[in-house]
Amino acid sequence: MIDRIIMGVRTRYYKWILEKKTGKKLPSVIVKGKVSFENCIIDIGENVVLYNNISFSGNGMIQIGSGSKIGQDTIIYANKNGGVTIGRNTIIAAQTYIIDSNHGINRGKLISQQPLIASKVTIGNDVWIGANATILSGVHISDGAVVGAKALVNKDVPQDAIVVGVPAIVKGYRKDGDVL
């Protein structure tokens, strides 16, 4: 009983932080646990569900469309020169990593001293990203796409494509009546 009360208080607290961060009331957003924000700018739509232990970081813009769900232990990083946009009604499974930037790798200078190179990540509407997927800088995942679990997406994904693997490759396309 006490555990439920504590969880309820924590959930309300993280939702309050989210509302402060976005600067608006979010009555239809469901926060199911800890959500952390580190310097990023976030814009969130209606009826979004955020599961436990999600991290939003970087100094750039993260946009989440209405009806989307973000799974437990997901990390999203946005740089001010890039950004991450997630469309409407998109499902991102647990432990997904989305990043819009990369380290410079020029010879003659330590990698740790080189600037980040950022390029916007765009995830369309009605996309499903499987657990443990990694989405890298500059990628555009088109509407209706499916990204398999543990896939590494380093290139654009066409509309309704089903991609799997490291690196992710197209294995097929969604069709009416498909069941995975």
XYZ file of N, CA and C in Angstrom:
540
model
N 0.823 -1.193 0.000
C 0.000 0.000 0.000
C 0.866 1.256 0.000
N 1.857 1.295 0.886
C 2.739 2.454 0.971
C 3.556 2.590 -0.318
N 3.974 1.463 -0.903
C 4.717 1.506 -2.164
C 3.892 2.166 -3.266
N 2.603 1.857 -3.313
C 1.718 2.476 -4.316
C 1.618 3.977 -4.108
N 1.512 4.399 -2.867
C 1.426 5.834 -2.560
C 2.711 6.535 -2.971
N 3.849 5.934 -2.622
C 5.138 6.521 -2.989
C 5.272 6.615 -4.502
N 4.904 5.564 -5.219
C 4.982 5.578 -6.680
C 4.070 6.651 -7.258
N 2.880 6.808 -6.704
C 1.952 7.842 -7.161
C 2.516 9.238 -6.970
N 3.148 9.477 -5.833
C 3.753 10.784 -5.557
C 4.904 11.036 -6.521
N 5.743 10.042 -6.729
C 6.865 10.189 -7.666
C 6.374 10.480 -9.083
N 5.362 9.747 -9.523
C 4.820 9.940 -10.862
C 4.294 11.364 -11.035
N 3.564 11.844 -10.039
C 3.056 13.226 -10.111
C 4.200 14.231 -10.119
N 5.263 13.946 -9.355
C 6.422 14.822 -9.303
C 7.097 14.913 -10.682
N 7.329 13.768 -11.339
C 7.982 13.785 -12.645
C 7.105 14.450 -13.701
N 5.802 14.288 -13.584
C 4.908 14.983 -14.515
C 4.978 16.488 -14.276
N 5.043 16.904 -13.026
C 5.164 18.330 -12.690
C 6.449 18.898 -13.290
N 7.562 18.143 -13.199
C 8.828 18.586 -13.783
C 8.679 18.728 -15.301
N 8.021 17.749 -15.940
C 7.793 17.799 -17.381
C 6.999 19.040 -17.759
N 5.964 19.345 -16.998
C 5.156 20.536 -17.273
C 5.968 21.813 -17.104
N 6.829 21.858 -16.111
C 7.705 23.021 -15.925
C 8.676 23.139 -17.095
N 9.212 22.022 -17.540
C 10.188 22.019 -18.632
C 9.554 22.467 -19.947
N 8.327 22.034 -20.213
C 7.660 22.391 -21.467
C 6.949 23.738 -21.379
N 6.677 24.194 -20.155
C 5.989 25.462 -19.978
C 4.497 25.396 -20.244
N 3.925 24.186 -20.225
C 2.484 24.062 -20.455
C 1.909 22.903 -19.654
N 0.621 22.981 -19.378
C -0.084 21.884 -18.708
C -0.231 20.729 -19.686
N -0.054 19.531 -19.180
C -0.116 18.326 -20.015
C -1.070 17.317 -19.376
N -2.375 17.634 -19.334
C -3.306 16.764 -18.608
C -3.427 15.358 -19.186
N -3.207 15.194 -20.490
C -3.397 13.871 -21.091
C -2.101 13.067 -21.194
N -0.983 13.636 -20.780
C 0.300 12.916 -20.822
C 0.408 12.039 -19.585
N 0.818 10.788 -19.790
C 0.982 9.846 -18.682
C 2.471 9.616 -18.463
N 2.929 9.866 -17.248
C 4.319 9.642 -16.880
C 4.339 8.471 -15.909
N 4.984 7.372 -16.291
C 4.932 6.141 -15.498
C 6.153 5.930 -14.611
N 6.967 6.953 -14.429
C 8.141 6.818 -13.573
C 9.117 7.945 -13.811
N 10.350 7.723 -13.420
C 11.371 8.754 -13.499
C 11.640 9.164 -14.942
N 11.657 10.474 -15.161
C 12.038 11.051 -16.442
C 13.051 12.138 -16.128
N 14.231 12.085 -16.772
C 15.243 13.101 -16.481
C 15.474 13.991 -17.696
N 15.771 15.254 -17.406
C 16.008 16.263 -18.434
C 17.342 16.923 -18.142
N 18.203 16.988 -19.138
C 19.485 17.657 -18.962
C 19.665 18.667 -20.086
N 19.307 19.906 -19.817
C 19.522 21.047 -20.705
C 18.680 21.082 -21.971
N 17.994 20.031 -22.351
C 17.287 20.003 -23.626
C 16.016 20.847 -23.586
N 15.513 21.142 -24.783
C 14.235 21.820 -24.952
C 13.270 20.743 -25.435
N 12.105 20.652 -24.806
C 11.190 19.569 -25.167
C 9.801 20.119 -25.464
N 9.197 19.581 -26.522
C 7.825 19.911 -26.903
C 7.089 18.581 -27.021
N 6.003 18.447 -26.287
C 5.326 17.155 -26.218
C 3.838 17.316 -26.533
N 3.312 16.405 -27.339
C 1.912 16.448 -27.733
C 0.990 15.840 -26.687
N -0.263 15.653 -27.063
C -1.277 15.091 -26.160
C -1.227 13.563 -26.184
N -1.714 12.980 -25.099
C -1.860 11.518 -24.985
C -0.557 10.757 -25.200
N 0.536 11.336 -24.774
C 1.846 10.681 -24.842
C 2.041 9.891 -23.553
N 2.671 8.712 -23.662
C 2.993 7.904 -22.492
C 4.508 7.793 -22.400
N 5.051 8.156 -21.238
C 6.483 8.050 -20.966
C 6.674 7.027 -19.862
N 7.368 5.936 -20.165
C 7.597 4.888 -19.179
C 8.793 5.248 -18.290
N 9.142 4.398 -17.366
C 10.132 4.672 -16.334
C 11.557 4.840 -16.884
N 12.287 5.739 -16.246
C 13.720 5.917 -16.449
C 14.088 6.344 -17.857
N 13.377 7.324 -18.383
C 13.690 7.902 -19.693
C 14.589 9.104 -19.479
N 15.570 9.264 -20.373
C 16.497 10.391 -20.281
C 16.434 11.224 -21.553
N 16.164 12.519 -21.385
C 16.216 13.493 -22.472
C 17.404 14.396 -22.173
N 18.357 14.487 -23.100
C 19.521 15.324 -22.807
C 20.043 16.011 -24.055
N 21.052 16.846 -23.851
C 21.628 17.659 -24.909
C 21.116 19.079 -24.777
N 21.523 19.953 -25.703
C 21.083 21.345 -25.652
C 20.175 21.693 -26.822
N 19.593 20.671 -27.463
C 18.734 20.880 -28.622
C 17.275 20.573 -28.351
N 16.474 20.629 -29.419
C 15.026 20.449 -29.356
C 14.641 18.990 -29.562
N 13.775 18.489 -28.675
C 13.178 17.163 -28.796
C 11.674 17.377 -28.896
N 11.071 16.899 -29.981
C 9.622 17.025 -30.188
C 9.009 15.631 -30.221
N 7.916 15.457 -29.468
C 7.228 14.167 -29.408
C 5.776 14.395 -29.798
N 5.332 13.718 -30.848
C 3.978 13.884 -31.362
C 2.921 13.206 -30.506
N 1.708 13.683 -30.643
C 0.564 13.164 -29.882
C 0.393 11.662 -30.083
N -0.003 10.987 -29.007
C -0.298 9.560 -29.061
C 0.911 8.647 -29.066
N 2.101 9.199 -28.947
C 3.313 8.369 -28.979
C 3.621 7.786 -27.609
N 4.379 6.688 -27.603
C 4.778 6.007 -26.369
C 6.271 5.767 -26.417
N 6.939 6.083 -25.305
C 8.381 5.897 -25.223
C 8.684 4.944 -24.086
N 9.377 3.849 -24.413
C 9.614 2.764 -23.482
C 10.682 3.031 -22.437
N 10.643 2.197 -21.426
C 11.541 2.264 -20.273
C 13.017 2.269 -20.703
N 13.814 3.046 -19.980
C 15.267 3.106 -20.161
C 15.695 3.626 -21.528
N 14.853 4.398 -22.183
C 15.206 4.993 -23.469
C 15.992 6.272 -23.236
N 16.978 6.521 -24.101
C 17.802 7.728 -24.039
C 17.652 8.468 -25.361
N 17.332 9.765 -25.275
C 17.228 10.609 -26.466
C 18.119 11.830 -26.251
N 19.058 12.037 -27.178
C 19.992 13.152 -27.087
C 19.804 14.055 -28.302
N 19.667 15.370 -28.047
C 19.512 16.342 -29.130
C 20.492 17.489 -28.959
N 21.236 17.769 -30.010
C 22.193 18.864 -30.041
C 21.511 20.101 -30.627
N 21.957 21.301 -30.250
C 21.330 22.527 -30.747
C 21.420 22.670 -32.267
N 22.376 22.005 -32.908
C 22.508 22.078 -34.362
C 21.794 20.940 -35.083
N 21.103 20.101 -34.339
C 20.383 18.977 -34.927
C 18.948 18.962 -34.448
N 18.655 18.051 -33.532
C 17.310 17.916 -32.979
C 16.740 16.548 -33.266
N 15.719 16.188 -32.491
C 15.031 14.909 -32.666
C 13.535 15.189 -32.721
N 12.879 14.720 -33.787
C 11.436 14.840 -33.931
C 10.841 13.446 -34.027
N 9.864 13.169 -33.175
C 9.146 11.892 -33.163
C 7.702 12.198 -33.543
N 7.188 11.526 -34.562
C 5.850 11.799 -35.072
C 4.733 11.311 -34.160
N 3.527 11.406 -34.670
C 2.325 11.009 -33.935
C 2.152 9.488 -33.949
N 1.607 8.981 -32.839
C 1.239 7.558 -32.720
C 2.404 6.608 -33.005
N 3.572 6.997 -32.562
C 4.775 6.190 -32.734
C 5.076 5.463 -31.427
N 5.532 4.230 -31.540
C 5.872 3.425 -30.364
C 7.377 3.176 -30.385
N 8.027 3.562 -29.299
C 9.459 3.328 -29.149
C 9.626 2.397 -27.955
N 10.116 1.193 -28.216
C 10.234 0.178 -27.165
C 11.386 0.501 -26.214
N 11.476 -0.290 -25.168
C 12.456 -0.092 -24.094
C 13.892 -0.111 -24.597
N 14.723 0.636 -23.897
C 16.170 0.664 -24.076
C 16.607 1.095 -25.472
N 15.815 1.952 -26.091
C 16.184 2.512 -27.386
C 17.093 3.714 -27.164
N 18.035 3.915 -28.080
C 18.976 5.031 -28.005
C 18.868 5.837 -29.289
N 18.543 7.120 -29.156
C 18.392 8.006 -30.308
C 19.337 9.184 -30.099
N 20.217 9.426 -31.068
C 21.183 10.517 -30.940
C 21.340 11.229 -32.280
N 21.402 12.559 -32.232
C 21.487 13.358 -33.455
C 22.896 13.852 -33.755
N 23.904 13.361 -33.050
C 25.246 13.888 -33.269
C 26.307 12.805 -33.150
N 27.500 13.165 -33.605
C 28.636 12.273 -33.640
C 29.888 13.076 -33.328
N 30.930 12.445 -32.835
C 32.204 13.123 -32.613
C 32.957 13.266 -33.928
N 33.703 14.368 -34.050
C 34.627 14.501 -35.163
C 35.729 13.465 -35.002
N 36.294 13.009 -36.121
C 37.333 11.962 -36.054
C 38.550 12.318 -36.907
N 38.791 13.606 -37.122
C 39.940 14.015 -37.932
C 41.246 13.623 -37.244
N 42.234 13.227 -38.055
C 43.568 12.902 -37.532
C 44.262 14.165 -37.065
N 45.184 13.999 -36.159
C 45.991 15.126 -35.717
C 45.406 15.888 -34.543
N 44.229 15.497 -34.097
C 43.597 16.147 -32.950
C 42.869 15.064 -32.159
N 42.961 15.145 -30.847
C 42.267 14.158 -30.020
C 40.774 14.172 -30.313
N 40.189 12.998 -30.396
C 38.745 12.908 -30.644
C 37.972 13.667 -29.575
N 38.418 13.563 -28.330
C 37.709 14.246 -27.235
C 37.754 15.770 -27.350
N 38.642 16.303 -28.183
C 38.750 17.744 -28.356
C 38.083 18.231 -29.636
N 37.474 17.327 -30.374
C 36.814 17.719 -31.621
C 35.342 18.008 -31.365
N 34.784 18.906 -32.171
C 33.381 19.277 -31.956
C 32.427 18.150 -32.358
N 31.230 18.195 -31.759
C 30.175 17.278 -32.182
C 29.637 17.750 -33.529
N 29.311 16.799 -34.386
C 28.715 17.091 -35.682
C 27.272 16.600 -35.596
N 26.323 17.528 -35.695
C 24.917 17.185 -35.487
C 24.122 17.232 -36.789
N 23.147 16.347 -36.886
C 22.221 16.311 -38.008
C 20.890 15.762 -37.493
N 19.824 16.442 -37.804
C 18.502 16.134 -37.256
C 18.076 14.683 -37.495
N 17.440 14.101 -36.472
C 16.817 12.781 -36.576
C 15.304 13.010 -36.651
N 14.673 12.407 -37.658
C 13.226 12.519 -37.808
C 12.622 11.127 -37.847
N 11.674 10.888 -36.956
C 10.942 9.622 -36.907
C 9.492 9.960 -37.227
N 8.939 9.339 -38.238
C 7.613 9.685 -38.742
C 6.466 9.243 -37.847
N 5.272 9.332 -38.400
C 4.037 8.923 -37.728
C 3.846 7.414 -37.857
N 3.210 6.802 -36.859
C 2.852 5.385 -36.903
C 4.071 4.491 -37.135
N 5.165 4.807 -36.461
C 6.397 4.018 -36.552
C 6.501 3.158 -35.303
N 7.041 1.956 -35.452
C 7.313 1.088 -34.313
C 8.804 0.810 -34.295
N 9.460 1.171 -33.202
C 10.889 0.908 -33.034
C 11.027 -0.145 -31.941
N 11.615 -1.281 -32.282
C 11.761 -2.389 -31.352
C 12.796 -2.127 -30.266
N 12.774 -2.960 -29.256
C 13.646 -2.819 -28.086
C 15.124 -2.827 -28.460
N 15.888 -2.013 -27.743
C 17.340 -1.942 -27.884
C 17.817 -1.445 -29.242
N 16.956 -0.784 -30.001
C 17.386 -0.223 -31.284
C 18.221 1.026 -31.040
N 19.085 1.336 -32.001
C 19.885 2.556 -31.965
C 19.618 3.329 -33.249
N 19.251 4.603 -33.095
C 18.958 5.476 -34.230
C 20.031 6.563 -34.231
N 20.799 6.662 -35.323
C 21.931 7.572 -35.369
C 21.631 8.877 -36.107
N 22.547 9.780 -35.977
C 22.485 11.131 -36.521
C 22.077 11.180 -37.994
N 21.188 12.121 -38.321
C 20.811 12.379 -39.701
C 19.790 11.440 -40.298
N 19.331 10.469 -39.543
C 18.401 9.456 -40.065
C 16.973 10.006 -40.143
N 16.274 9.640 -41.221
C 14.845 9.923 -41.368
C 14.138 8.580 -41.492
N 13.298 8.269 -40.504
C 12.492 7.051 -40.544
C 11.094 7.477 -40.982
N 10.676 7.021 -42.152
C 9.417 7.471 -42.749
C 8.194 6.859 -42.072
N 7.036 7.456 -42.330
C 5.769 7.018 -41.754
C 5.546 5.522 -41.970
N 5.011 4.875 -40.943
C 4.610 3.478 -41.048
C 5.728 2.459 -40.973
N 6.959 2.892 -40.790
C 8.091 1.959 -40.773
C 8.126 1.143 -39.479
N 8.788 -0.014 -39.547
C 9.015 -0.876 -38.392
C 10.520 -1.136 -38.307
N 11.090 -0.867 -37.127
C 12.514 -1.097 -36.887
C 12.626 -2.269 -35.912
N 13.282 -3.339 -36.318
C 13.405 -4.533 -35.493
C 14.250 -4.302 -34.251
N 14.031 -5.149 -33.260
C 14.789 -5.088 -32.013
C 16.284 -5.187 -32.292
N 17.062 -4.406 -31.574
C 18.528 -4.364 -31.636
C 19.078 -3.877 -32.966
N 18.236 -3.301 -33.818
C 18.716 -2.779 -35.099
C 19.544 -1.521 -34.881
N 20.505 -1.292 -35.761
C 21.302 -0.073 -35.783
C 20.935 0.676 -37.057
N 20.182 1.764 -36.901
C 19.692 2.513 -38.053
C 20.638 3.678 -38.313
N 21.386 3.579 -39.421
C 22.330 4.631 -39.785
C 22.041 5.229 -41.155
N 20.937 4.803 -41.773
C 20.490 5.326 -43.069
C 18.980 5.512 -43.025
N 18.463 6.335 -43.929
C 17.029 6.595 -43.986
C 16.245 5.303 -44.215
N 15.021 5.283 -43.674
C 14.138 4.121 -43.785
C 12.902 4.544 -44.576
N 12.585 3.855 -45.688
C 11.430 4.230 -46.504
C 10.090 3.993 -45.803
N 9.050 4.613 -46.334
C 7.699 4.458 -45.796
C 7.296 2.988 -45.794
N 6.715 2.552 -44.673
C 6.181 1.200 -44.476
C 7.239 0.091 -44.537
N 8.524 0.448 -44.546
C 9.585 -0.557 -44.603
C 9.742 -1.245 -43.249
N 10.159 -2.495 -43.287
C 10.528 -3.257 -42.092
C 12.034 -3.465 -42.182
N 12.771 -2.890 -41.213
C 14.229 -2.989 -41.234
C 14.712 -3.741 -40.003
N 15.785 -4.521 -40.192
C 16.388 -5.287 -39.102
C 17.891 -5.335 -39.308
N 18.631 -5.635 -38.243
C 20.047 -5.925 -38.359
C 20.972 -4.785 -37.992
N 22.289 -5.112 -38.073
C 23.360 -4.170 -37.780
C 24.323 -4.202 -38.958
N 24.328 -3.204 -39.818
C 23.390 -2.083 -39.856
C 22.027 -2.545 -40.374
N 21.010 -1.752 -40.092
C 19.647 -2.114 -40.485
C 19.495 -2.124 -42.005
N 18.844 -3.174 -42.501
C 18.536 -3.268 -43.932
C 17.056 -3.589 -44.088
N 16.497 -3.213 -45.232
C 15.084 -3.456 -45.504
C 14.882 -4.943 -45.767
N 13.965 -5.555 -44.992
C 13.631 -6.970 -45.170
C 12.266 -7.160 -45.812
N 11.491 -6.081 -45.886
C 10.163 -6.163 -46.479
C 9.395 -4.872 -46.211
N 8.116 -4.925 -46.549
C 7.235 -3.762 -46.363
C 5.934 -4.210 -45.729
N 5.346 -3.343 -44.914
C 4.065 -3.632 -44.295
C 2.993 -3.777 -45.367
N 2.072 -4.728 -45.132
C 0.956 -4.943 -46.056
C -0.321 -5.057 -45.224
N -1.441 -4.879 -45.852
C -2.719 -5.069 -45.145
C -2.802 -6.488 -44.623
N -3.232 -6.635 -43.371
C -3.388 -7.955 -42.772
C -2.141 -8.536 -42.153
N -1.013 -7.812 -42.232
C 0.241 -8.306 -41.642
C 0.121 -8.434 -40.131
N 0.673 -9.506 -39.606
C 0.808 -9.700 -38.165
C 2.234 -10.166 -37.941
N 2.956 -9.489 -37.066
C 4.338 -9.902 -36.785
C 4.386 -10.908 -35.684
